[in-house]
Short mmCIF file of C-alpha atoms in Angstrom, two decimals:
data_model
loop_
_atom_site.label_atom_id
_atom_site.label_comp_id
_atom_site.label_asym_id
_atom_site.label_seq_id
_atom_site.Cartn_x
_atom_site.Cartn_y
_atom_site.Cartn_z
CA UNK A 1 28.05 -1.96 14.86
CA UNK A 2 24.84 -0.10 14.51
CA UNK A 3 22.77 1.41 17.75
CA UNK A 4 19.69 -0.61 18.18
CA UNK A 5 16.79 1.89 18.27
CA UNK A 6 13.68 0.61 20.42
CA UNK A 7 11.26 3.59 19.46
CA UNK A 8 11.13 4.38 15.18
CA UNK A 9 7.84 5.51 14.39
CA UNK A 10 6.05 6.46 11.41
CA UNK A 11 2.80 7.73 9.31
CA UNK A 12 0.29 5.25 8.95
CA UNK A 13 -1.06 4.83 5.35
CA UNK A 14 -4.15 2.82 4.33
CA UNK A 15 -5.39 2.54 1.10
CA UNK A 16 -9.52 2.20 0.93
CA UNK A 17 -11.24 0.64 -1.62
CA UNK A 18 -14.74 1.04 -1.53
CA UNK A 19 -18.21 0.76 -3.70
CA UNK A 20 -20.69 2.11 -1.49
CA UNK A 21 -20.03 5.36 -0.17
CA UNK A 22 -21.71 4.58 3.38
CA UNK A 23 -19.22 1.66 3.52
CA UNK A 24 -16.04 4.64 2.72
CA UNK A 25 -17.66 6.70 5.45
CA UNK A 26 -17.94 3.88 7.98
CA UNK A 27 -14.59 3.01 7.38
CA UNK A 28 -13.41 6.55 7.37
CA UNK A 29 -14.83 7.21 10.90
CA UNK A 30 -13.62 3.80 12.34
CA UNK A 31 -10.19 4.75 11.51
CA UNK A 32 -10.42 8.20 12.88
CA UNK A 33 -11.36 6.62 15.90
CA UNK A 34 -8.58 3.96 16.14
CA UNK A 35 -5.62 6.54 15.15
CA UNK A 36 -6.74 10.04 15.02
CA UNK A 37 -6.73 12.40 12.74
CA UNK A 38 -6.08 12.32 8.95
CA UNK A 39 -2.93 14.53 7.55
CA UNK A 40 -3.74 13.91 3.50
CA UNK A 41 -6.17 12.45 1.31
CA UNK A 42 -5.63 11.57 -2.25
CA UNK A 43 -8.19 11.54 -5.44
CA UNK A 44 -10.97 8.99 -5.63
CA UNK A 45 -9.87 6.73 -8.76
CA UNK A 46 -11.16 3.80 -10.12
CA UNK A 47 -9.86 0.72 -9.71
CA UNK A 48 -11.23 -0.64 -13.13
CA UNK A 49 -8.83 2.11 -14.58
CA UNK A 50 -5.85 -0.38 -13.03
CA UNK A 51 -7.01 -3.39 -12.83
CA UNK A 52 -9.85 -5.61 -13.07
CA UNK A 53 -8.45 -8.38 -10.46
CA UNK A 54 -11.59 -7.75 -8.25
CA UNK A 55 -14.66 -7.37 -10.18
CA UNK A 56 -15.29 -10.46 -9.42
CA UNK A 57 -15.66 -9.94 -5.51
CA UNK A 58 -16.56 -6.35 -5.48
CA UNK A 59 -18.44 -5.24 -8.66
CA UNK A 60 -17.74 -2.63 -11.51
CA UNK A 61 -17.79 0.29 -9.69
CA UNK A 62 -15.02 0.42 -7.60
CA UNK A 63 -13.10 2.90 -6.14
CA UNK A 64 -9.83 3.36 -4.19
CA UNK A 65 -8.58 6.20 -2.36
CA UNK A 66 -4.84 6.70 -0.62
CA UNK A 67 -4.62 8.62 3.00
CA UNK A 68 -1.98 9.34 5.53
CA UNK A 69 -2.65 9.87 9.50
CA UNK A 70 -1.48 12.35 10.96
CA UNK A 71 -0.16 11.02 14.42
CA UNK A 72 2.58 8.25 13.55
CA UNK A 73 2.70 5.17 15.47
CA UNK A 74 5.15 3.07 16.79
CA UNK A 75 6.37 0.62 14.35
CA UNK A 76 7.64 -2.42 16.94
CA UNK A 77 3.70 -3.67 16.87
CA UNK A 78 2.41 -2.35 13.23
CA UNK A 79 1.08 -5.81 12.12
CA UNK A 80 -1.55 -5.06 14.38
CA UNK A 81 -2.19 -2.19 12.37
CA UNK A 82 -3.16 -5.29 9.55
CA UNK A 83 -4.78 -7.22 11.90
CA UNK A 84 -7.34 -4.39 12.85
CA UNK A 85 -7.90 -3.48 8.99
CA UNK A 86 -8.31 -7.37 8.68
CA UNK A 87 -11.07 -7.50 11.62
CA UNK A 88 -12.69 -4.43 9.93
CA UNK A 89 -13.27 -5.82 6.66
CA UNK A 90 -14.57 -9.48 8.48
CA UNK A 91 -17.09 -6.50 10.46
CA UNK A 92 -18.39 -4.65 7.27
CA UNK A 93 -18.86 -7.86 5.04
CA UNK A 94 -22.19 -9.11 3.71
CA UNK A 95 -23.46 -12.51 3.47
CA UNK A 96 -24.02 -14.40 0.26
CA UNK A 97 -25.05 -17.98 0.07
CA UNK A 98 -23.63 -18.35 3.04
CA UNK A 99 -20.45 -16.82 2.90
CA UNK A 100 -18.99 -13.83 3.75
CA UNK A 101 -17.88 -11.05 1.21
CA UNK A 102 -16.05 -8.34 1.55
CA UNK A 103 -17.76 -4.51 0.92
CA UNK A 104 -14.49 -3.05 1.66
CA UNK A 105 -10.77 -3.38 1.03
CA UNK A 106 -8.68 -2.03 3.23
CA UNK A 107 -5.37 -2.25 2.72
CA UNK A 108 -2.92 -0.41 5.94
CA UNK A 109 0.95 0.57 5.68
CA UNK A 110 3.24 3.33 6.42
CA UNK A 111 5.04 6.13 4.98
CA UNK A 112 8.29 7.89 6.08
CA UNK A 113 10.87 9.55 3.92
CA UNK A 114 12.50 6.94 2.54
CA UNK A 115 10.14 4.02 1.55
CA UNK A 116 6.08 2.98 1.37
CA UNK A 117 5.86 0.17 3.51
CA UNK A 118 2.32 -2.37 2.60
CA UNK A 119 1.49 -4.88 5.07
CA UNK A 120 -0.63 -8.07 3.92
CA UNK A 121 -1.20 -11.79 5.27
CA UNK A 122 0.04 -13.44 2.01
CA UNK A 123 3.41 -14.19 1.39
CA UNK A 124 5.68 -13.92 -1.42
CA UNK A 125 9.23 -13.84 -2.48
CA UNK A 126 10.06 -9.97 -2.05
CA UNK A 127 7.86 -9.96 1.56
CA UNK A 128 9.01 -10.42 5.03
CA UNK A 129 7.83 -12.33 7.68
CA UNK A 130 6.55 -9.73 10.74
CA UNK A 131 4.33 -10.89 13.38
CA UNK A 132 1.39 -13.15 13.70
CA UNK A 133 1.42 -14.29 10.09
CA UNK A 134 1.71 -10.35 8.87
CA UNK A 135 4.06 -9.49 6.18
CA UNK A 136 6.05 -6.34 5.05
CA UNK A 137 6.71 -5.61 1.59
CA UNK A 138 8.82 -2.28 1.01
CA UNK A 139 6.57 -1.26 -2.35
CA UNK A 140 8.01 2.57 -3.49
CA UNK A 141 11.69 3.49 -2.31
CA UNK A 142 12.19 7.73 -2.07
CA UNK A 143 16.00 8.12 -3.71
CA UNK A 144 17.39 11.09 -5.41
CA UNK A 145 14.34 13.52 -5.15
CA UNK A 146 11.35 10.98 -6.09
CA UNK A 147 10.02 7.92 -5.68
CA UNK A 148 10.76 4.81 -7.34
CA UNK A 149 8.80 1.61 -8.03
CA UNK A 150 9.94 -1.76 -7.64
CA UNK A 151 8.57 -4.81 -9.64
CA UNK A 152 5.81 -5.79 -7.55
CA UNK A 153 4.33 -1.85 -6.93
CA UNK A 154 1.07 -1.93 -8.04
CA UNK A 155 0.37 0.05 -11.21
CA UNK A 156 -1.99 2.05 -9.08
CA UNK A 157 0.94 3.27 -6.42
CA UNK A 158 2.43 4.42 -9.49
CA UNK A 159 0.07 6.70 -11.41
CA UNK A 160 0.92 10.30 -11.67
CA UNK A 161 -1.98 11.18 -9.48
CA UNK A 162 -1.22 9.08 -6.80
CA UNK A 163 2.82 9.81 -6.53
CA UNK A 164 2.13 13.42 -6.62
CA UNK A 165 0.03 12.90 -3.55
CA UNK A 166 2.84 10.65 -1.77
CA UNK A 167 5.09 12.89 -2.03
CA UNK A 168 3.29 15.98 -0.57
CA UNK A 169 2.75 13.51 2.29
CA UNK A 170 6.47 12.81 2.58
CA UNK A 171 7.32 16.37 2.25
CA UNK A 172 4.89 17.10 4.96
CA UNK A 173 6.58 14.41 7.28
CA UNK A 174 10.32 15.67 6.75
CA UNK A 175 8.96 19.34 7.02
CA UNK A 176 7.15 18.01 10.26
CA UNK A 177 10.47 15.91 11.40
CA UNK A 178 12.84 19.22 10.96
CA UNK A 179 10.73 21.19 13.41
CA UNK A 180 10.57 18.59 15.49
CA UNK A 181 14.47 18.71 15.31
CA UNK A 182 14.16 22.05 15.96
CA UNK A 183 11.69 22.47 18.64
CA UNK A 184 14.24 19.65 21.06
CA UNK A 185 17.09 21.58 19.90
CA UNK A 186 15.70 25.23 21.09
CA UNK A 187 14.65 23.55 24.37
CA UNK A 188 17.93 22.71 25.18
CA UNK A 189 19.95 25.96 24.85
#
């Protein structure tokens, strides 16, 4: 029988997708302010160069960008990690006949060394039920020296760009991890 562990923690990830740069700086800041500072940010890319699922809602000309926080959280109450990104978007959206539309995308997970964890509120068969009608979906595994993609990672999680920038992020979290290790260790002796 396994130990139950009550604190696991981890690296918050979000993944910003943006047309307006005033909206990626608003959004930037806000999330500074919720959870500190930012360890890693990856290259600007289009999204039209992926997919073009959300022309419709956004426009032509938009963009995405991957970052990693520095201070990791604690895991047992992530989805509100979701729900925040969620309230965010409802906060930076514009009216248009009447409705609301989104100016950002903001989509929040984490990283640790062995998986990229995406949270969302829609279901589907290879996503878990969390919290408050959050999901989980485990969307890259780490395994034998790189990461691999499952069938539902998004072609964008997979680019070269993008996985080379993942895994200086993971690297960076095991390198932070084993001084961590090291650090309680030397305080004991």
């Amino acid at each position: 029988m396994g130990a139950i562990k009550s604190n696991t923690t981890a690296q918050p990830f979000f993944a910003l997708m943006f047309s307006e740069r005033e909206l990626y700086d608003l959004a930037i800041n806000r999330i500074r302010e919720k959870y500190g500072e930012i360890m890693g940010v990856g290259p600007i890319f289009k999204v039209s160069d992926f997919t073009d699922y959300y022309e419709k809602e956004f426009g032509k000309d938009l963009q995405k960008q991957f970052f990693v926080m520095k201070e990791p959280v604690d895991l047992q109450n992530f989805a509100r990690v979701k729900i925040w990104s969620n309230e965010l978007e409802t906060e930076t959206a514009k009216s248009d006949s009447g409705r609301l539309v989104r100016t950002i995308d903001l989509d929040p997970g984490y990283l640790e060394p062995s998986k990229l964890v995406l949270y969302s509120t829609k279901n589907f068969s290879h996503r878990v039920f969390v919290t408050d009608g959050i999901f989980g979906e485990v969307t890259m595994i780490y395994e034998h020296g790189k990461f691999k993609f499952l069938p539902w990672t998004y072609p964008d999680y997979s680019s070269d760009e993008n996985v080379k920038f993942l895994m200086v992020m993971r690297d960076g979290i095991v390198r932070a991890g084993r001084n961590q290790l090291r650090k309680g260790l030397s305080n004991r002796l």
